[in-house]
């Protein structure tokens, strides 16, 4: 046993109406009753954070953390369309994503911006899931570990050893996201080991052993157990729900 508590996140992306978000939050919370061995967070759209937060607030024991998919690094000001960390905290957000592949590769976020976001969120006292992952052509060129290690190192630049307690890494191979093609458990394990070695080199073995590394990319009920059974896979970051029926979620 690694001693790392499993951590599963639901990234709802740009999906759901208010009523659907409300219903899904209730379903997740009731499905988790008595499953205290797993830490869970949900990442609704900004427009649903207040509603989802109000549902979670009524669930005893803070069993599901409220997460945000994105944020801006500045404290406040004239940044049309952006949302600040203070605004998210005001709604009860405890954890944020940074470096998700859709933000890197669809919205064009650089490693520099991802790192600025990681540091801003930590400075605001929030937990961060730093997402990394290689594209298909990078995997085919044998660059999987190189890309994941580079994104991990850039993403964590300036993050101190003690701050690592608030960091989770999510390994999400870009070619596996939303495609129905997941990494094999062996490939995921190998990528996670490379990331964990990078953490040991950046910090030390203690930090590397304590940091959770989630797998994300077409994780579902039929493959979650086998993926999570790998020694270095400490949970999952799961997309949807429109891409797959909720009944196929692992939780
Ligand atoms: P899918 O589970 O839809 O592949 O998405 C994974 C993901 O991007 C989670 O952040």
Coordinates of N, CA and C and ligand atoms in Angstrom, one line a residue:
X1 N 0.8 -1.2 0.0 CA 0.0 0.0 0.0 C 0.9 1.3 0.0
X2 N 0.5 2.2 -0.8 CA 1.3 3.4 -1.0 C 1.0 4.4 0.2
X3 N -0.1 4.3 0.8 CA -0.5 5.2 1.9 C -1.2 6.5 1.3
X4 N -1.2 6.6 0.0 CA -1.8 7.8 -0.7 C -3.3 7.5 -0.8
X5 N -4.1 8.4 -0.3 CA -5.6 8.3 -0.5 C -6.0 8.5 -1.9
X6 N -6.9 7.6 -2.4 CA -7.3 7.7 -3.8 C -8.1 9.0 -3.9
X7 N -7.9 9.7 -5.1 CA -8.5 11.0 -5.4 C -9.2 10.9 -6.7
X8 N -10.5 11.1 -6.8 CA -11.2 11.0 -8.1 C -11.9 12.3 -8.3
X9 N -11.7 12.9 -9.5 CA -12.3 14.1 -9.9 C -13.3 13.9 -11.0
X10 N -14.4 14.7 -11.0 CA -15.3 14.7 -12.2 C -15.2 16.1 -12.8
X11 N -14.6 16.1 -14.0 CA -14.5 17.4 -14.8 C -15.6 17.4 -15.7
X12 N -16.6 18.3 -15.4 CA -17.8 18.3 -16.2 C -17.7 19.2 -17.4
X13 N -16.6 19.8 -17.6 CA -16.3 20.6 -18.8 C -17.4 21.6 -19.1
X14 N -17.7 21.8 -20.4 CA -18.7 22.8 -20.8 C -20.0 22.1 -21.0
X15 N -20.6 21.4 -20.0 CA -21.8 20.6 -20.1 C -22.8 21.0 -19.0
X16 N -24.0 20.6 -19.2 CA -25.1 20.6 -18.2 C -25.8 21.9 -18.1
X17 N -27.1 21.8 -17.8 CA -27.9 22.9 -17.4 C -27.8 23.0 -15.9
X18 N -28.4 24.1 -15.4 CA -28.4 24.2 -13.9 C -29.1 23.0 -13.3
X19 N -30.3 22.6 -13.8 CA -31.0 21.5 -13.3 C -30.3 20.2 -13.4
X20 N -29.6 20.0 -14.5 CA -28.8 18.8 -14.6 C -27.6 18.8 -13.7
X21 N -27.0 19.9 -13.5 CA -25.8 20.0 -12.6 C -26.3 19.7 -11.2
X22 N -27.4 20.2 -10.8 CA -28.0 20.0 -9.5 C -28.3 18.5 -9.3
X23 N -28.9 17.9 -10.3 CA -29.2 16.4 -10.1 C -28.0 15.6 -10.1
X24 N -27.0 15.9 -10.9 CA -25.7 15.1 -10.9 C -25.0 15.3 -9.6
X25 N -25.0 16.5 -9.0 CA -24.3 16.7 -7.7 C -25.0 15.8 -6.7
X26 N -26.3 15.8 -6.7 CA -27.0 15.0 -5.7 C -26.7 13.5 -5.9
X27 N -26.6 13.1 -7.1 CA -26.4 11.7 -7.4 C -24.9 11.3 -7.0
X28 N -24.0 12.2 -7.3 CA -22.6 11.9 -6.9 C -22.5 11.8 -5.4
X29 N -23.1 12.8 -4.7 CA -23.0 12.8 -3.2 C -23.7 11.5 -2.6
X30 N -24.9 11.2 -3.1 CA -25.6 10.0 -2.5 C -24.8 8.7 -2.9
X31 N -24.2 8.7 -4.1 CA -23.5 7.5 -4.5 C -22.2 7.3 -3.6
X32 N -21.8 8.3 -3.0 CA -20.5 8.2 -2.2 C -20.7 8.0 -0.7
X33 N -22.0 8.0 -0.3 CA -22.2 7.8 1.1 C -21.5 6.5 1.6
X34 N -20.7 6.6 2.7 CA -20.0 5.5 3.2 C -18.8 5.1 2.5
X35 N -18.4 5.9 1.5 CA -17.1 5.5 0.8 C -16.0 6.5 1.1
X36 N -15.8 6.7 2.4 CA -14.8 7.7 2.9 C -13.4 7.4 2.5
X37 N -13.1 6.2 2.0 CA -11.7 5.9 1.6 C -11.2 6.6 0.4
X38 N -12.2 7.2 -0.3 CA -11.8 7.9 -1.6 C -12.1 9.4 -1.4
X39 N -11.2 10.2 -1.9 CA -11.5 11.7 -1.9 C -12.1 12.0 -3.2
X40 N -13.1 12.9 -3.3 CA -13.8 13.2 -4.5 C -13.9 14.7 -4.7
X41 N -13.8 15.1 -5.9 CA -14.1 16.6 -6.2 C -14.8 16.6 -7.5
X42 N -15.7 17.6 -7.6 CA -16.4 17.9 -8.9 C -16.0 19.3 -9.4
X43 N -15.9 19.4 -10.7 CA -15.5 20.6 -11.4 C -16.5 21.0 -12.4
X44 N -17.6 21.7 -11.9 CA -18.7 22.2 -12.8 C -18.2 23.4 -13.6
X45 N -19.0 23.9 -14.5 CA -18.8 25.1 -15.2 C -18.9 26.3 -14.1
X46 N -18.2 27.4 -14.4 CA -18.3 28.5 -13.5 C -19.8 28.8 -13.2
X47 N -20.6 28.8 -14.2 CA -22.0 29.3 -14.0 C -22.8 28.3 -13.1
X48 N -22.3 27.2 -12.8 CA -23.0 26.2 -11.9 C -22.3 26.1 -10.6
X49 N -21.2 26.8 -10.3 CA -20.5 26.6 -9.1 C -21.4 26.9 -7.8
X50 N -22.2 28.0 -7.9 CA -23.0 28.4 -6.7 C -24.0 27.4 -6.5
X51 N -24.7 26.9 -7.5 CA -25.7 25.9 -7.3 C -25.1 24.6 -6.8
X52 N -24.1 24.1 -7.4 CA -23.4 22.9 -7.0 C -22.9 23.0 -5.5
X53 N -22.3 24.2 -5.3 CA -21.8 24.4 -3.9 C -22.9 24.4 -2.9
X54 N -24.1 24.9 -3.2 CA -25.2 24.9 -2.3 C -25.7 23.5 -2.0
X55 N -25.7 22.7 -3.0 CA -26.1 21.3 -2.8 C -25.0 20.6 -1.9
X56 N -23.8 20.7 -2.3 CA -22.7 20.0 -1.5 C -22.7 20.5 -0.1
X57 N -23.0 21.8 0.2 CA -23.0 22.3 1.5 C -23.9 21.6 2.4
X58 N -25.0 21.1 1.8 CA -26.0 20.4 2.7 C -25.7 18.9 2.9
X59 N -24.6 18.4 2.2 CA -24.2 17.0 2.4 C -23.3 16.9 3.6
X60 N -23.7 16.1 4.6 CA -22.9 16.0 5.8 C -21.4 15.6 5.5
X61 N -20.5 16.2 6.2 CA -19.1 15.6 6.1 C -18.2 16.1 5.0
X62 N -18.6 17.2 4.3 CA -17.8 17.7 3.2 C -17.2 16.6 2.3
X63 N -18.0 15.6 1.9 CA -17.5 14.4 1.3 C -17.1 14.7 -0.2
X64 N -17.6 15.7 -0.8 CA -17.3 16.1 -2.2 C -16.8 17.5 -2.2
X65 N -15.5 17.7 -2.7 CA -15.0 19.0 -2.7 C -15.5 19.7 -4.0
X66 N -15.6 21.1 -3.8 CA -16.0 21.9 -5.0 C -14.8 22.3 -5.7
X67 N -14.7 22.1 -7.0 CA -13.6 22.5 -7.8 C -13.9 23.4 -8.9
X68 N -12.9 24.1 -9.4 CA -13.1 25.0 -10.6 C -12.2 24.5 -11.7
X69 N -12.7 24.6 -13.0 CA -11.9 24.2 -14.1 C -10.8 25.1 -14.5
X70 N -11.0 26.4 -14.2 CA -10.1 27.4 -14.6 C -10.2 28.7 -13.7
X71 N -9.3 29.6 -13.9 CA -9.3 30.9 -13.2 C -8.3 31.8 -13.8
X72 N -8.3 33.1 -13.5 CA -7.2 34.0 -13.9 C -6.3 34.3 -12.8
X73 N -5.0 34.6 -13.2 CA -4.0 34.8 -12.1 C -4.1 36.1 -11.4
X74 N -4.8 37.1 -11.9 CA -4.8 38.4 -11.3 C -5.9 38.5 -10.2
X75 N -5.7 39.3 -9.2 CA -6.6 39.3 -8.1 C -7.9 39.9 -8.4
X76 N -7.9 40.9 -9.3 CA -9.2 41.6 -9.7 C -8.8 42.6 -10.8
X77 N -9.8 43.2 -11.4 CA -9.6 44.3 -12.3 C -10.3 44.1 -13.7
X78 N -9.8 44.8 -14.6 CA -10.5 44.8 -15.9 C -10.0 43.7 -16.8
X79 N -10.5 42.5 -16.6 CA -10.2 41.3 -17.3 C -11.5 40.6 -17.8
X80 N -12.1 41.2 -18.8 CA -13.4 40.8 -19.2 C -13.5 39.3 -19.5
X81 N -14.4 38.7 -18.9 CA -14.7 37.3 -19.1 C -13.9 36.4 -18.1
X82 N -13.0 36.9 -17.4 CA -12.2 36.1 -16.5 C -12.8 36.0 -15.1
X83 N -12.3 35.0 -14.3 CA -12.8 34.8 -13.0 C -11.6 34.7 -12.0
X84 N -11.7 35.4 -10.9 CA -10.5 35.4 -10.0 C -10.6 34.3 -8.9
X85 N -9.5 34.0 -8.3 CA -9.4 33.0 -7.3 C -10.2 33.4 -6.1
X86 N -10.2 34.7 -5.8 CA -11.0 35.2 -4.6 C -12.5 35.0 -4.9
X87 N -12.9 35.2 -6.1 CA -14.4 34.9 -6.5 C -14.7 33.5 -6.3
X88 N -13.8 32.6 -6.7 CA -14.0 31.2 -6.6 C -14.0 30.8 -5.1
X89 N -13.1 31.3 -4.3 CA -13.1 31.0 -2.9 C -14.4 31.4 -2.2
X90 N -14.9 32.6 -2.7 CA -16.1 33.1 -2.1 C -17.3 32.1 -2.3
X91 N -17.2 31.3 -3.4 CA -18.3 30.3 -3.7 C -18.0 29.0 -3.0
X92 N -16.9 28.9 -2.3 CA -16.6 27.6 -1.6 C -15.7 26.7 -2.4
X93 N -15.0 27.2 -3.4 CA -14.1 26.3 -4.2 C -12.9 26.0 -3.4
X94 N -12.5 24.7 -3.4 CA -11.4 24.3 -2.6 C -10.2 23.9 -3.5
X95 N -10.5 23.5 -4.7 CA -9.5 22.9 -5.6 C -9.7 23.4 -7.0
X96 N -8.6 23.6 -7.7 CA -8.7 24.1 -9.1 C -7.8 23.2 -10.0
X97 N -8.2 23.2 -11.3 CA -7.4 22.5 -12.3 C -6.5 23.5 -12.9
X98 N -5.3 23.1 -13.3 CA -4.4 23.9 -14.1 C -3.7 23.1 -15.2
X99 N -3.6 23.6 -16.4 CA -2.8 22.9 -17.4 C -3.6 21.8 -18.1
X100 N -5.0 21.8 -17.9 CA -5.8 20.8 -18.6 C -5.5 20.8 -20.1
X101 N -5.5 19.7 -20.8 CA -5.1 19.6 -22.2 C -5.9 20.5 -23.1
X102 N -7.2 20.6 -22.7 CA -8.1 21.5 -23.5 C -7.7 22.9 -23.4
X103 N -7.2 23.3 -22.3 CA -6.7 24.7 -22.1 C -5.4 24.9 -22.8
X104 N -4.5 23.9 -22.7 CA -3.2 24.0 -23.4 C -3.4 23.9 -24.9
X105 N -4.1 23.0 -25.4 CA -4.1 22.7 -26.8 C -5.3 23.3 -27.6
X106 N -6.4 23.6 -27.0 CA -7.5 24.2 -27.7 C -7.5 25.7 -27.4
X107 N -7.2 26.1 -26.2 CA -7.2 27.5 -25.8 C -5.9 28.1 -25.9
X108 N -4.8 27.4 -26.1 CA -3.5 27.9 -26.3 C -2.7 28.3 -25.1
X109 N -3.0 27.8 -23.9 CA -2.2 28.2 -22.7 C -0.8 27.6 -22.8
X110 N 0.1 28.5 -22.4 CA 1.6 28.1 -22.4 C 2.0 27.5 -21.1
X111 N 3.1 26.9 -21.1 CA 3.7 26.4 -19.8 C 3.8 27.5 -18.8
X112 N 4.2 28.7 -19.3 CA 4.4 29.8 -18.4 C 3.1 30.2 -17.7
X113 N 2.0 30.3 -18.5 CA 0.7 30.6 -17.9 C 0.3 29.5 -16.9
X114 N 0.5 28.3 -17.3 CA 0.1 27.2 -16.4 C 0.8 27.3 -15.1
X115 N 2.1 27.6 -15.2 CA 2.9 27.8 -13.9 C 2.4 29.0 -13.1
X116 N 2.1 30.1 -13.8 CA 1.6 31.3 -13.1 C 0.3 30.9 -12.4
X117 N -0.5 30.1 -13.0 CA -1.8 29.7 -12.4 C -1.6 28.8 -11.2
X118 N -0.6 27.9 -11.3 CA -0.3 27.0 -10.2 C 0.1 27.8 -9.0
X119 N 1.0 28.8 -9.2 CA 1.5 29.6 -8.1 C 0.5 30.5 -7.5
X120 N -0.4 31.1 -8.4 CA -1.4 32.0 -7.9 C -2.4 31.2 -7.0
X121 N -2.8 30.0 -7.5 CA -3.8 29.2 -6.7 C -3.2 28.8 -5.4
X122 N -1.9 28.4 -5.4 CA -1.3 28.0 -4.1 C -1.2 29.2 -3.2
X123 N -0.9 30.4 -3.7 CA -0.8 31.6 -2.9 C -2.1 31.9 -2.3
X124 N -3.2 31.6 -3.0 CA -4.6 31.8 -2.5 C -5.0 30.7 -1.6
X125 N -4.2 29.7 -1.3 CA -4.5 28.7 -0.3 C -5.4 27.6 -0.9
X126 N -5.4 27.5 -2.2 CA -6.2 26.4 -2.8 C -5.4 25.2 -3.2
X127 N -6.0 24.1 -3.3 CA -5.4 22.9 -3.8 C -5.4 22.9 -5.3
X128 N -4.4 22.3 -6.0 CA -4.3 22.4 -7.4 C -4.1 21.0 -8.0
X129 N -4.8 20.7 -9.1 CA -4.5 19.5 -9.9 C -3.8 20.0 -11.1
X130 N -2.5 19.7 -11.2 CA -1.7 20.1 -12.4 C -1.8 18.9 -13.4
X131 N -2.4 19.2 -14.6 CA -2.6 18.2 -15.6 C -1.5 18.2 -16.6
X132 N -1.0 17.1 -17.0 CA 0.1 16.9 -18.0 C -0.3 15.8 -18.9
X133 N 0.3 15.8 -20.1 CA 0.0 14.6 -21.0 C 0.5 14.9 -22.4
X134 N 0.9 13.8 -23.0 CA 1.5 13.9 -24.3 C 0.4 13.8 -25.4
X135 N 0.7 14.4 -26.6 CA -0.2 14.2 -27.8 C 0.2 12.9 -28.5
X136 N -0.7 12.5 -29.4 CA -0.4 11.2 -30.1 C 0.9 11.2 -30.8
X137 N 1.2 12.3 -31.5 CA 2.4 12.3 -32.3 C 3.7 12.2 -31.4
X138 N 3.5 12.8 -30.2 CA 4.6 12.8 -29.3 C 4.8 11.4 -28.7
X139 N 3.7 10.7 -28.4 CA 3.8 9.3 -28.0 C 4.5 8.4 -29.1
X140 N 4.0 8.6 -30.3 CA 4.5 7.8 -31.4 C 6.0 8.1 -31.7
X141 N 6.4 9.3 -31.3 CA 7.9 9.7 -31.5 C 8.7 9.2 -30.2
X142 N 8.0 8.5 -29.3 CA 8.8 8.0 -28.1 C 9.1 9.1 -27.1
X143 N 8.3 10.2 -27.1 CA 8.6 11.3 -26.2 C 7.6 11.4 -25.0
X144 N 6.9 10.4 -24.8 CA 5.9 10.4 -23.7 C 6.4 10.9 -22.4
X145 N 7.5 10.3 -21.9 CA 8.0 10.6 -20.6 C 8.6 12.0 -20.6
X146 N 9.3 12.3 -21.7 CA 10.0 13.6 -21.8 C 9.0 14.8 -21.7
X147 N 7.8 14.6 -22.4 CA 6.8 15.7 -22.4 C 6.2 15.8 -21.0
X148 N 5.8 14.6 -20.4 CA 5.2 14.7 -19.1 C 6.1 15.2 -18.0
X149 N 7.4 14.9 -18.1 CA 8.4 15.4 -17.1 C 8.5 16.9 -17.4
X150 N 8.7 17.3 -18.6 CA 8.8 18.8 -18.9 C 7.6 19.6 -18.4
X151 N 6.4 19.1 -18.7 CA 5.2 19.8 -18.2 C 5.1 19.8 -16.7
X152 N 5.6 18.8 -16.1 CA 5.6 18.7 -14.6 C 6.6 19.7 -14.0
X153 N 7.8 19.7 -14.6 CA 8.9 20.6 -14.1 C 8.5 22.1 -14.3
X154 N 8.0 22.4 -15.5 CA 7.6 23.8 -15.8 C 6.4 24.2 -14.9
X155 N 5.5 23.3 -14.8 CA 4.3 23.6 -14.0 C 4.6 23.9 -12.6
X156 N 5.6 23.2 -12.1 CA 5.9 23.3 -10.6 C 7.0 24.3 -10.3
X157 N 7.5 25.0 -11.3 CA 8.6 26.0 -11.1 C 8.2 27.0 -10.0
X158 N 9.1 27.1 -9.0 CA 8.8 28.1 -7.9 C 7.9 27.5 -6.9
X159 N 7.4 26.3 -7.0 CA 6.6 25.7 -6.0 C 7.5 25.0 -4.9
X160 N 7.3 25.4 -3.7 CA 8.1 24.9 -2.6 C 7.7 23.5 -2.1
X161 N 8.7 22.9 -1.4 CA 8.5 21.5 -0.9 C 7.2 21.4 -0.1
X162 N 7.0 22.3 0.8 CA 5.8 22.2 1.7 C 4.5 22.4 0.9
X163 N 4.6 23.3 -0.1 CA 3.4 23.5 -0.9 C 2.9 22.3 -1.7
X164 N 3.8 21.3 -1.9 CA 3.5 20.1 -2.6 C 2.4 19.3 -2.0
X165 N 2.1 19.6 -0.7 CA 1.0 18.9 0.0 C -0.3 19.2 -0.7
X166 N -0.3 20.4 -1.4 CA -1.6 20.8 -2.0 C -1.7 20.5 -3.5
X167 N -0.7 19.8 -4.0 CA -0.6 19.5 -5.4 C -1.0 18.0 -5.7
X168 N -1.8 17.8 -6.7 CA -2.0 16.5 -7.3 C -1.6 16.7 -8.8
X169 N -1.0 15.6 -9.3 CA -0.7 15.7 -10.7 C -1.8 14.8 -11.4
X170 N -2.3 15.2 -12.6 CA -3.2 14.3 -13.3 C -2.5 14.0 -14.7
X171 N -2.2 12.7 -14.9 CA -1.6 12.3 -16.2 C -2.8 12.1 -17.1
X172 N -2.9 12.9 -18.1 CA -4.0 12.8 -19.1 C -3.5 12.8 -20.5
X173 N -3.2 11.6 -21.0 CA -2.7 11.6 -22.4 C -3.7 12.2 -23.4
X174 N -3.3 13.2 -24.2 CA -4.2 13.9 -25.0 C -5.1 13.0 -25.9
X175 N -4.4 12.0 -26.4 CA -5.1 11.1 -27.4 C -6.1 10.2 -26.7
X176 N -6.1 10.2 -25.4 CA -7.1 9.3 -24.7 C -8.3 10.1 -24.2
X177 N -8.2 11.5 -24.2 CA -9.3 12.3 -23.7 C -10.5 12.3 -24.6
X178 N -11.6 11.8 -24.1 CA -12.8 11.9 -24.9 C -12.9 11.0 -26.1
X179 N -11.9 10.1 -26.3 CA -11.8 9.3 -27.5 C -12.3 7.9 -27.3
X180 N -12.5 7.5 -26.0 CA -12.9 6.1 -25.7 C -11.6 5.2 -25.7
X181 N -10.5 5.7 -26.1 CA -9.2 4.9 -26.1 C -8.4 5.3 -24.8
X182 N -8.4 4.4 -23.8 CA -7.6 4.7 -22.6 C -6.2 4.2 -22.8
X183 N -5.3 4.8 -22.0 CA -3.9 4.1 -21.9 C -4.1 2.8 -21.2
X184 N -3.3 1.8 -21.6 CA -3.4 0.5 -20.9 C -2.9 0.8 -19.5
X185 N -3.3 -0.1 -18.5 CA -2.8 0.1 -17.2 C -1.3 0.1 -17.1
X186 N -0.7 -0.7 -17.9 CA 0.8 -0.8 -17.9 C 1.4 0.6 -18.4
X187 N 0.8 1.1 -19.5 CA 1.3 2.4 -20.0 C 1.1 3.5 -19.0
X188 N 0.0 3.5 -18.4 CA -0.3 4.5 -17.4 C 0.7 4.4 -16.2
X189 N 0.9 3.2 -15.8 CA 1.8 3.0 -14.7 C 3.2 3.5 -15.0
X190 N 3.7 3.2 -16.2 CA 5.0 3.6 -16.7 C 5.1 5.1 -16.7
X191 N 4.1 5.8 -17.2 CA 4.1 7.3 -17.3 C 4.1 7.8 -15.9
X192 N 3.3 7.2 -15.0 CA 3.2 7.7 -13.6 C 4.6 7.6 -12.9
X193 N 5.2 6.5 -13.2 CA 6.6 6.3 -12.5 C 7.5 7.4 -13.0
X194 N 7.5 7.7 -14.3 CA 8.4 8.7 -14.8 C 8.1 10.1 -14.2
X195 N 6.8 10.4 -14.0 CA 6.4 11.6 -13.3 C 6.9 11.6 -11.9
X196 N 6.7 10.5 -11.2 CA 7.1 10.4 -9.8 C 8.6 10.5 -9.7
X197 N 9.4 10.0 -10.6 CA 10.8 10.1 -10.6 C 11.2 11.6 -10.7
X198 N 10.4 12.3 -11.6 CA 10.7 13.7 -11.8 C 10.5 14.5 -10.5
X199 N 9.4 14.1 -9.7 CA 9.1 14.8 -8.5 C 10.3 14.5 -7.5
X200 N 10.8 13.3 -7.5 CA 11.9 12.9 -6.6 C 13.1 13.8 -6.9
X201 N 13.4 14.0 -8.2 CA 14.5 14.8 -8.6 C 14.3 16.3 -8.3
X202 N 13.1 16.7 -8.4 CA 12.8 18.1 -8.1 C 12.8 18.4 -6.6
X203 N 12.2 17.5 -5.9 CA 12.1 17.7 -4.4 C 12.9 16.6 -3.7
X204 N 12.2 15.5 -3.3 CA 12.9 14.4 -2.7 C 12.0 13.2 -2.7
X205 N 12.5 12.0 -2.3 CA 11.7 10.8 -2.3 C 10.4 10.9 -1.5
X206 N 10.5 11.6 -0.4 CA 9.3 11.7 0.5 C 8.2 12.5 -0.2
X207 N 8.5 13.6 -0.9 CA 7.5 14.3 -1.6 C 7.0 13.5 -2.8
X208 N 7.9 12.8 -3.5 CA 7.5 12.0 -4.6 C 6.5 10.9 -4.2
X209 N 6.8 10.3 -3.0 CA 6.0 9.2 -2.5 C 4.6 9.7 -2.0
X210 N 4.6 10.9 -1.6 CA 3.3 11.4 -1.0 C 2.4 12.1 -2.0
X211 N 2.9 12.5 -3.2 CA 2.1 13.2 -4.1 C 1.2 12.2 -4.9
X212 N 0.0 12.6 -5.0 CA -0.9 11.7 -5.8 C -0.9 12.0 -7.3
X213 N -0.9 11.0 -8.1 CA -0.9 11.1 -9.5 C -2.2 10.4 -10.0
X214 N -3.1 11.2 -10.5 CA -4.4 10.6 -11.1 C -4.1 10.3 -12.6
X215 N -4.9 9.3 -13.0 CA -5.0 9.1 -14.5 C -6.3 9.6 -15.1
X216 N -6.2 10.3 -16.2 CA -7.4 10.7 -16.9 C -7.3 10.5 -18.4
X217 N -8.5 10.1 -19.0 CA -8.5 9.9 -20.4 C -9.3 8.6 -20.7
X218 N -10.6 8.8 -20.9 CA -11.5 7.6 -21.2 C -11.5 6.6 -20.1
X219 N -11.4 7.1 -18.8 CA -11.5 6.2 -17.7 C -13.0 6.0 -17.5
X220 N -13.4 4.8 -17.3 CA -14.9 4.5 -17.1 C -15.0 3.2 -16.2
X221 N -16.2 2.9 -15.9 CA -16.5 1.8 -15.0 C -15.7 0.5 -15.4
X222 N -15.7 0.3 -16.7 CA -15.1 -1.0 -17.1 C -13.6 -1.0 -17.1
X223 N -12.9 0.1 -16.9 CA -11.4 0.1 -16.9 C -10.8 0.7 -15.6
X224 N -11.7 1.4 -14.8 CA -11.2 2.2 -13.7 C -10.5 1.3 -12.7
X225 N -11.0 0.1 -12.4 CA -10.4 -0.7 -11.4 C -9.0 -1.1 -11.7
X226 N -8.9 -1.6 -13.0 CA -7.6 -2.1 -13.4 C -6.5 -0.9 -13.5
X227 N -7.0 0.3 -13.9 CA -6.1 1.4 -13.9 C -5.7 1.8 -12.5
X228 N -6.7 1.9 -11.6 CA -6.4 2.3 -10.2 C -5.6 1.3 -9.4
X229 N -5.7 0.0 -9.9 CA -4.9 -1.1 -9.2 C -3.4 -0.9 -9.4
X230 N -3.0 -0.1 -10.4 CA -1.6 0.1 -10.6 C -1.0 0.8 -9.4
X231 N 0.2 0.4 -9.1 CA 0.9 0.9 -7.9 C 1.0 2.5 -7.8
X232 N 1.2 3.1 -9.0 CA 1.4 4.5 -9.0 C 0.3 5.3 -9.5
X233 N -0.9 4.7 -9.7 CA -2.1 5.4 -10.1 C -3.0 5.6 -8.9
X234 N -3.1 6.9 -8.6 CA -3.8 7.2 -7.3 C -5.2 7.8 -7.4
X235 N -5.9 7.4 -8.5 CA -7.2 7.9 -8.7 C -7.4 8.3 -10.2
X236 N -8.4 9.0 -10.4 CA -8.7 9.4 -11.8 C -9.3 10.8 -11.9
X237 N -9.2 11.3 -13.1 CA -9.9 12.6 -13.5 C -10.7 12.2 -14.7
X238 N -12.0 12.4 -14.5 CA -13.0 11.8 -15.4 C -13.8 12.9 -16.1
X239 N -13.9 12.8 -17.4 CA -14.7 13.8 -18.1 C -16.1 13.5 -18.2
X240 N -16.7 14.0 -19.2 CA -18.2 13.8 -19.4 C -19.0 14.9 -18.8
X241 N -20.3 14.7 -18.4 CA -20.9 13.5 -18.5 C -21.6 13.2 -19.9
X242 N -21.6 14.2 -20.8 CA -22.4 14.0 -22.0 C -21.7 12.9 -22.9
X243 N -20.3 12.9 -22.7 CA -19.6 11.9 -23.6 C -19.9 10.5 -23.2
X244 N -20.4 10.2 -22.0 CA -20.7 8.9 -21.6 C -21.9 8.9 -20.6
X245 N -22.8 7.9 -20.6 CA -23.9 7.9 -19.7 C -23.4 7.8 -18.3
X246 N -24.0 8.5 -17.3 CA -23.5 8.6 -16.0 C -23.4 7.2 -15.4
X247 N -24.3 6.2 -15.9 CA -24.3 4.9 -15.3 C -23.0 4.2 -15.5
X248 N -22.1 4.7 -16.4 CA -20.9 4.0 -16.7 C -19.7 4.7 -15.9
X249 N -20.0 5.7 -15.1 CA -19.0 6.3 -14.2 C -18.5 5.3 -13.2
X250 N -17.2 5.4 -12.8 CA -16.7 4.4 -11.9 C -17.3 4.5 -10.5
X251 N -17.8 5.7 -10.1 CA -18.4 5.9 -8.8 C -19.9 5.9 -8.8
Ligands
LIG1 P1 -12.7 11.9 -20.6 O1 -13.0 11.1 -19.4 O2 -14.0 12.3 -21.3 O3 -11.8 11.2 -21.5 O4 -12.0 13.2 -20.2 C1 -10.9 13.2 -19.3 C2 -10.6 14.6 -18.9 O5 -10.3 15.4 -19.7 C3 -10.7 14.9 -17.5 O6 -10.1 16.1 -17.2

